[in-house]
Each structure stands twice: as structure tokens, then as C-alpha cells.
Coordinates of N, CA and C in Angstrom, one line a residue:
M1 N 46.2 187.1 -51.2 CA 46.2 188.5 -50.4 C 45.3 188.2 -49.2
Q2 N 45.8 188.6 -47.9 CA 45.0 188.6 -46.7 C 43.8 189.5 -46.8
Q3 N 42.8 188.9 -46.5 CA 41.6 190.1 -46.1 C 41.8 191.0 -44.9
C4 N 41.7 192.3 -45.2 CA 42.3 193.5 -44.2 C 41.1 193.4 -43.0
C5 N 39.9 193.1 -43.2 CA 38.8 193.3 -42.0 C 38.5 191.7 -41.6
N6 N 39.4 190.9 -41.7 CA 39.1 189.7 -40.9 C 38.8 189.6 -39.6
S7 N 37.8 189.0 -39.2 CA 37.4 189.5 -37.7 C 38.5 189.1 -36.6
N8 N 39.5 187.8 -37.0 CA 40.3 187.7 -36.1 C 41.3 188.9 -36.0
Y9 N 41.7 189.5 -36.9 CA 42.6 190.6 -36.8 C 41.8 191.8 -36.1
M10 N 40.6 192.2 -36.3 CA 39.9 192.9 -35.6 C 40.0 193.0 -34.1
E11 N 39.8 191.7 -33.7 CA 39.7 191.4 -32.2 C 41.1 191.7 -31.7
K12 N 42.3 191.0 -32.4 CA 43.7 191.6 -32.1 C 43.8 193.1 -32.0
L13 N 43.3 193.8 -32.7 CA 43.4 195.1 -32.9 C 42.8 196.2 -32.1
N14 N 41.8 195.5 -31.3 CA 41.1 196.4 -30.5 C 39.8 197.2 -31.4
N15 N 38.8 196.9 -31.8 CA 37.8 197.0 -32.7 C 37.5 198.5 -32.4
T16 N 38.1 199.6 -32.8 CA 37.8 201.0 -32.4 C 37.3 201.7 -33.7
K17 N 36.6 202.8 -33.5 CA 35.9 203.4 -34.5 C 37.0 203.9 -35.6
P18 N 38.0 204.6 -35.2 CA 39.1 205.0 -36.2 C 39.7 203.9 -36.8
L19 N 39.8 202.6 -36.1 CA 40.1 201.4 -36.9 C 39.4 201.2 -38.3
K20 N 38.0 201.0 -37.8 CA 37.1 200.7 -38.8 C 37.1 201.7 -39.9
L21 N 37.1 203.0 -39.5 CA 37.2 204.2 -40.6 C 38.4 204.1 -41.6
L22 N 39.7 203.7 -40.9 CA 40.6 203.4 -41.8 C 40.6 202.0 -42.8
L23 N 40.0 201.1 -42.1 CA 40.1 199.9 -42.7 C 39.1 200.2 -43.9
A24 N 37.9 200.7 -44.0 CA 36.8 201.0 -44.7 C 37.6 201.5 -46.0
A25 N 38.5 202.7 -45.7 CA 39.2 202.9 -47.0 C 39.6 202.0 -48.0
F26 N 40.2 201.0 -47.3 CA 40.9 199.9 -48.1 C 39.9 198.8 -48.6
E27 N 39.0 198.9 -47.9 CA 37.8 198.1 -48.7 C 37.2 198.6 -49.6
Q28 N 37.3 199.8 -49.8 CA 36.5 200.5 -51.0 C 37.4 200.4 -52.4
T29 N 38.7 199.9 -52.4 CA 39.6 199.6 -53.6 C 40.5 198.5 -53.3
E30 N 41.0 198.1 -54.5 CA 42.1 197.0 -54.6 C 43.3 197.6 -54.9
N31 N 43.3 199.0 -55.0 CA 44.7 199.5 -55.2 C 45.1 200.2 -54.0
A32 N 46.5 200.5 -54.2 CA 47.2 201.1 -52.8 C 46.6 202.7 -52.8
I33 N 47.2 203.0 -51.4 CA 46.7 204.4 -51.2 C 47.6 205.1 -50.7
P34 N 48.0 206.4 -51.2 CA 48.9 206.9 -50.4 C 48.5 207.7 -49.1
F35 N 49.7 207.7 -48.4 CA 49.3 208.2 -47.0 C 48.8 209.6 -47.0
A36 N 49.0 210.5 -47.8 CA 48.6 211.7 -47.7 C 47.0 211.6 -48.1
V37 N 46.6 210.8 -49.0 CA 45.1 210.9 -49.3 C 44.4 210.0 -48.1
L38 N 44.9 209.1 -47.3 CA 44.4 208.7 -46.3 C 44.3 209.9 -45.1
L39 N 45.2 210.5 -45.0 CA 45.1 211.8 -44.0 C 44.1 212.9 -44.4
E40 N 44.0 213.1 -45.7 CA 42.9 213.9 -46.3 C 41.4 213.3 -46.1
E41 N 41.2 212.1 -46.4 CA 39.9 211.5 -46.3 C 39.5 211.3 -44.9
L42 N 40.4 211.3 -43.7 CA 40.2 210.9 -42.5 C 40.3 212.2 -41.6
K43 N 40.7 213.4 -42.0 CA 41.2 214.6 -41.6 C 39.9 215.2 -40.4
D44 N 38.8 214.9 -40.9 CA 37.9 215.2 -39.8 C 37.2 214.4 -38.7
K45 N 37.8 213.2 -38.8 CA 37.5 211.9 -38.0 C 38.5 211.7 -37.0
M46 N 39.8 212.0 -37.3 CA 41.1 211.7 -36.5 C 42.1 212.4 -36.8
N47 N 43.1 212.7 -35.9 CA 44.5 213.4 -36.3 C 45.4 212.5 -36.9
R48 N 46.6 213.2 -37.5 CA 47.6 212.7 -38.2 C 48.0 211.5 -37.6
T49 N 48.5 211.9 -36.2 CA 49.1 211.0 -35.2 C 48.3 209.7 -35.2
T50 N 47.1 209.5 -35.1 CA 46.2 208.4 -34.9 C 46.2 207.7 -36.2
V51 N 46.0 208.3 -37.5 CA 46.1 207.6 -38.5 C 47.5 206.9 -38.8
Y52 N 48.7 207.5 -38.4 CA 49.8 207.1 -38.6 C 50.0 205.9 -37.7
R53 N 49.6 205.9 -36.2 CA 49.7 204.8 -35.4 C 48.8 203.6 -36.0
I54 N 47.8 203.9 -36.5 CA 46.8 202.9 -36.8 C 47.5 201.9 -38.2
V55 N 48.0 202.7 -39.0 CA 48.7 202.1 -40.2 C 50.1 201.4 -39.9
Q56 N 50.8 201.8 -38.9 CA 52.0 200.9 -38.4 C 51.4 199.8 -37.7
R57 N 50.3 199.8 -36.9 CA 50.0 198.6 -36.3 C 49.4 197.6 -37.3
L58 N 48.5 198.2 -38.3 CA 48.2 197.4 -39.1 C 49.3 196.6 -40.2
E59 N 50.3 197.4 -40.4 CA 51.5 196.9 -41.1 C 52.1 195.9 -40.1
N60 N 52.3 196.2 -38.9 CA 53.0 195.3 -38.1 C 52.4 193.8 -38.0
K61 N 50.9 193.9 -38.1 CA 50.1 192.8 -38.2 C 50.1 192.1 -39.5
G62 N 50.6 192.6 -40.5 CA 50.7 192.1 -41.8 C 49.2 192.4 -42.7
I63 N 48.6 193.2 -42.1 CA 47.3 193.5 -42.7 C 47.2 194.4 -43.9
L64 N 48.6 195.4 -43.8 CA 48.7 196.4 -44.7 C 50.3 196.2 -44.9
H65 N 50.6 196.6 -45.9 CA 52.0 196.8 -46.3 C 52.4 198.1 -46.9
S66 N 53.7 198.6 -46.7 CA 53.8 200.1 -47.4 C 55.2 199.8 -48.3
F67 N 55.2 200.9 -49.0 CA 56.1 201.0 -49.9 C 56.2 202.5 -50.5
K68 N 57.2 203.0 -51.0 CA 57.4 204.3 -51.4 C 56.9 204.4 -53.2
G69 N 56.2 205.4 -53.5 CA 55.9 205.6 -54.9 C 57.0 206.4 -55.6
K70 N 56.5 206.9 -56.9 CA 57.7 207.5 -57.8 C 57.8 208.7 -57.4
D71 N 57.0 209.5 -56.6 CA 57.5 210.7 -56.0 C 58.1 210.5 -54.4
G72 N 58.5 209.5 -54.0 CA 59.1 209.1 -52.6 C 58.0 209.3 -51.6
L73 N 56.5 209.3 -51.8 CA 55.8 209.4 -50.5 C 55.5 207.9 -50.5
K74 N 55.0 207.7 -49.0 CA 54.5 206.3 -48.7 C 53.3 206.1 -49.2
W75 N 52.9 204.7 -49.5 CA 51.8 204.3 -50.0 C 51.4 203.2 -49.2
Y76 N 50.2 202.7 -48.9 CA 49.9 201.5 -48.2 C 48.9 200.7 -49.1
A77 N 49.0 199.4 -48.9 CA 48.2 198.5 -49.6 C 47.8 197.4 -48.8
K78 N 46.5 196.5 -49.0 CA 46.2 195.5 -48.4 C 47.2 194.2 -48.4
G79 N 47.3 193.4 -47.4 CA 48.0 192.3 -47.3 C 49.4 192.5 -46.8
A80 N 50.2 191.5 -46.5 CA 51.5 191.5 -46.3 C 52.3 191.6 -47.2
Q81 N 53.6 192.2 -47.1 CA 54.4 192.3 -48.3 C 54.9 190.8 -48.6
H82 N 55.0 190.1 -47.5 CA 55.5 188.6 -47.8 C 54.8 187.9 -46.6
S83 N 54.9 186.6 -46.8 CA 54.2 185.7 -45.5 C 55.3 185.2 -45.0
P84 N 55.2 184.7 -43.9 CA 56.4 184.2 -43.0 C 56.9 183.0 -43.8
Q85 N 56.5 182.3 -44.7 CA 57.0 181.1 -45.2 C 57.8 181.8 -46.7
Q86 N 57.5 183.0 -46.9 CA 58.3 183.7 -48.1 C 59.1 184.7 -47.7
S87 N 59.8 184.6 -46.4 CA 60.5 185.9 -45.9 C 61.3 186.4 -46.8
L88 N 62.1 185.8 -47.6 CA 63.1 186.2 -48.7 C 62.2 186.7 -50.1
E89 N 61.1 186.6 -50.1 CA 60.5 186.9 -51.1 C 59.6 188.3 -50.9
S90 N 59.5 189.3 -52.0 CA 58.6 190.2 -52.0 C 58.0 190.6 -53.4
H91 N 57.2 191.5 -53.5 CA 56.6 191.7 -54.9 C 56.7 193.1 -55.2
P92 N 56.6 193.4 -56.8 CA 56.9 194.7 -57.1 C 55.4 195.4 -57.1
H93 N 55.4 196.8 -57.3 CA 54.4 197.6 -57.5 C 54.4 198.3 -58.6
F94 N 53.4 198.6 -59.3 CA 53.1 199.2 -60.6 C 52.5 200.5 -60.5
Q95 N 53.0 201.7 -60.8 CA 52.5 203.0 -60.6 C 52.5 203.5 -62.2
C96 N 51.2 204.0 -62.6 CA 50.9 204.4 -63.7 C 51.1 205.9 -63.7
K97 N 52.1 206.4 -64.8 CA 52.5 207.9 -64.9 C 51.5 208.8 -65.4
E98 N 50.3 208.1 -66.1 CA 49.4 209.0 -66.4 C 48.3 209.1 -65.5
C99 N 47.7 208.2 -65.0 CA 46.8 208.3 -64.0 C 46.9 208.2 -62.5
G100 N 48.2 207.7 -62.3 CA 48.8 207.8 -61.0 C 48.1 206.4 -60.1
K101 N 47.6 205.7 -60.7 CA 47.0 204.3 -59.7 C 48.4 203.3 -59.8
V102 N 48.3 202.9 -58.4 CA 49.4 202.0 -57.9 C 48.7 200.7 -57.7
E103 N 49.4 199.7 -58.2 CA 48.8 198.5 -57.9 C 49.8 197.3 -57.4
C104 N 49.5 196.3 -56.8 CA 50.6 195.4 -56.3 C 50.5 194.2 -57.4
M105 N 51.6 193.9 -57.9 CA 51.8 193.0 -59.1 C 52.0 191.6 -58.4
P106 N 51.4 190.6 -59.1 CA 51.4 189.2 -58.8 C 52.5 188.4 -58.9
L107 N 53.7 189.1 -58.7 CA 55.0 188.2 -59.0 C 55.7 188.3 -57.8
E108 N 56.4 187.2 -57.6 CA 57.3 187.1 -56.4 C 59.0 187.2 -56.9
V109 N 59.4 188.2 -56.1 CA 60.9 188.5 -56.6 C 61.9 188.1 -55.4
P110 N 62.6 187.2 -55.8 CA 63.7 186.6 -54.6 C 64.5 187.8 -54.1
Q111 N 64.7 188.0 -52.8 CA 65.5 188.9 -52.4 C 67.1 188.6 -52.6
P112 N 67.8 189.3 -53.0 CA 69.2 188.9 -53.4 C 70.0 188.9 -52.0
S113 N 71.0 188.2 -52.1 CA 71.8 188.0 -50.8 C 73.3 188.8 -51.2
L114 N 73.8 189.6 -50.2 CA 75.1 190.1 -50.5 C 76.2 189.6 -49.2
P115 N 77.2 189.1 -49.6 CA 78.1 188.8 -48.5 C 78.4 189.9 -47.7
D116 N 78.4 189.7 -46.2 CA 78.7 190.9 -45.3 C 77.6 191.9 -45.1
Y117 N 76.6 191.7 -45.8 CA 75.4 192.6 -45.5 C 74.2 191.9 -45.2
Q118 N 73.2 192.5 -44.5 CA 71.8 192.2 -44.0 C 70.8 193.1 -44.8
I119 N 70.0 192.3 -45.7 CA 69.0 192.9 -46.3 C 67.5 192.7 -45.6
N120 N 67.1 193.6 -45.2 CA 65.9 193.5 -44.5 C 64.6 193.6 -45.2
S121 N 64.7 194.2 -46.5 CA 63.4 194.4 -47.3 C 64.0 195.0 -48.7
V122 N 63.2 194.7 -49.7 CA 63.5 195.2 -51.1 C 62.2 195.8 -51.7
E123 N 62.1 196.8 -52.3 CA 61.1 197.8 -52.8 C 61.5 197.7 -54.4
I124 N 60.6 197.2 -55.0 CA 60.6 197.4 -56.8 C 59.5 198.0 -56.9
L125 N 59.5 199.3 -57.6 CA 58.4 200.0 -58.4 C 58.8 200.1 -59.8
L126 N 57.7 199.6 -60.5 CA 57.5 199.3 -61.9 C 56.7 200.8 -62.4
I127 N 57.0 201.6 -63.2 CA 56.4 202.9 -63.7 C 56.3 202.7 -65.2
G128 N 55.1 203.1 -65.6 CA 54.6 203.1 -66.9 C 53.1 203.4 -67.3
L129 N 52.7 202.7 -68.0 CA 51.2 203.0 -68.3 C 50.3 201.7 -68.0
C130 N 49.2 201.9 -67.3 CA 48.5 200.9 -66.9 C 47.5 200.4 -68.1
K131 N 46.8 199.4 -68.0 CA 46.2 198.7 -69.0 C 44.8 199.8 -69.3
D132 N 44.4 200.2 -68.5 CA 43.3 201.4 -68.8 C 43.8 202.7 -69.5
C133 N 45.0 203.1 -69.1 CA 45.4 204.2 -69.9 C 46.0 204.0 -71.3
L134 N 46.5 202.6 -71.4 CA 47.1 201.9 -72.6 C 46.1 202.0 -73.6
S135 N 44.8 201.5 -73.1 CA 43.5 201.3 -74.2 C 42.9 202.7 -74.5
Q136 N 43.2 203.8 -74.0 CA 42.5 205.0 -74.2 C 43.3 205.7 -75.5

């Protein structure tokens, strides 16, 4: 997984205070963060549009990737969904139905091909109980 606060990325993204605040949220966890939580955490520091624009830029640069959780809401996690060398590979995400935690799973899933169709992305969400909830 790529480091989200790599200085090379920061230089390319114009190292602004809002960018630093948003990246700090991802430095505090290895788990994915729902967009709604990002908005709530940053509401006193920047508006919704600024948060949205920053996460879009970070996703375009491969610093973050997004996917939909079990409730259909958008989540963001550190690192690219796939690297340029693995353009037909993606990884699944796991969401615990007990605690709600979402994690990237270290599995590569080949993207299927269908005749006469162009597939741009694949999203796989596994839902169940995480190891912490299972041990309780």
C-alpha cells in the first residue's frame, strides 16, 4: 500500500492546510473511513465541497481509493485500488456487521472480461464478523 503522506505526493498536490488536515485523518487509522465521517470530523475546518474536491484529487493521484459500503455510502481508504501494472486487478473490502469497521483485504481479484462490454472497475464487499468481534 502506498503511503498517503509521501512528500512527493504533497508537492504535486499543493501542500495546503485543508489537505494536511484530511490526510491526518488517514494517518490515524489503517481502516477505511466513510465520507460522512470525514465531513463530520472536518466540518469546522472546511466545507463539504472542499472535502469532496480533496478526496477526488487524492483518489485521482492514487493516494486514496473509494468503494461503497453495505449501506451504499462511499468509503475511502489509503492507497490505490490497483497499480498501473495490475490494471485488471482489484482487491475486496471487508465490512464487519457488528462493529462496522471496514478493511482492505490483501487479495487480488482478477477483473472479469465480457465480450462486447468494457469493465472500468470491480467492487467486492465481503460482509461478516471481523476477528475482533469473533473473539468476543
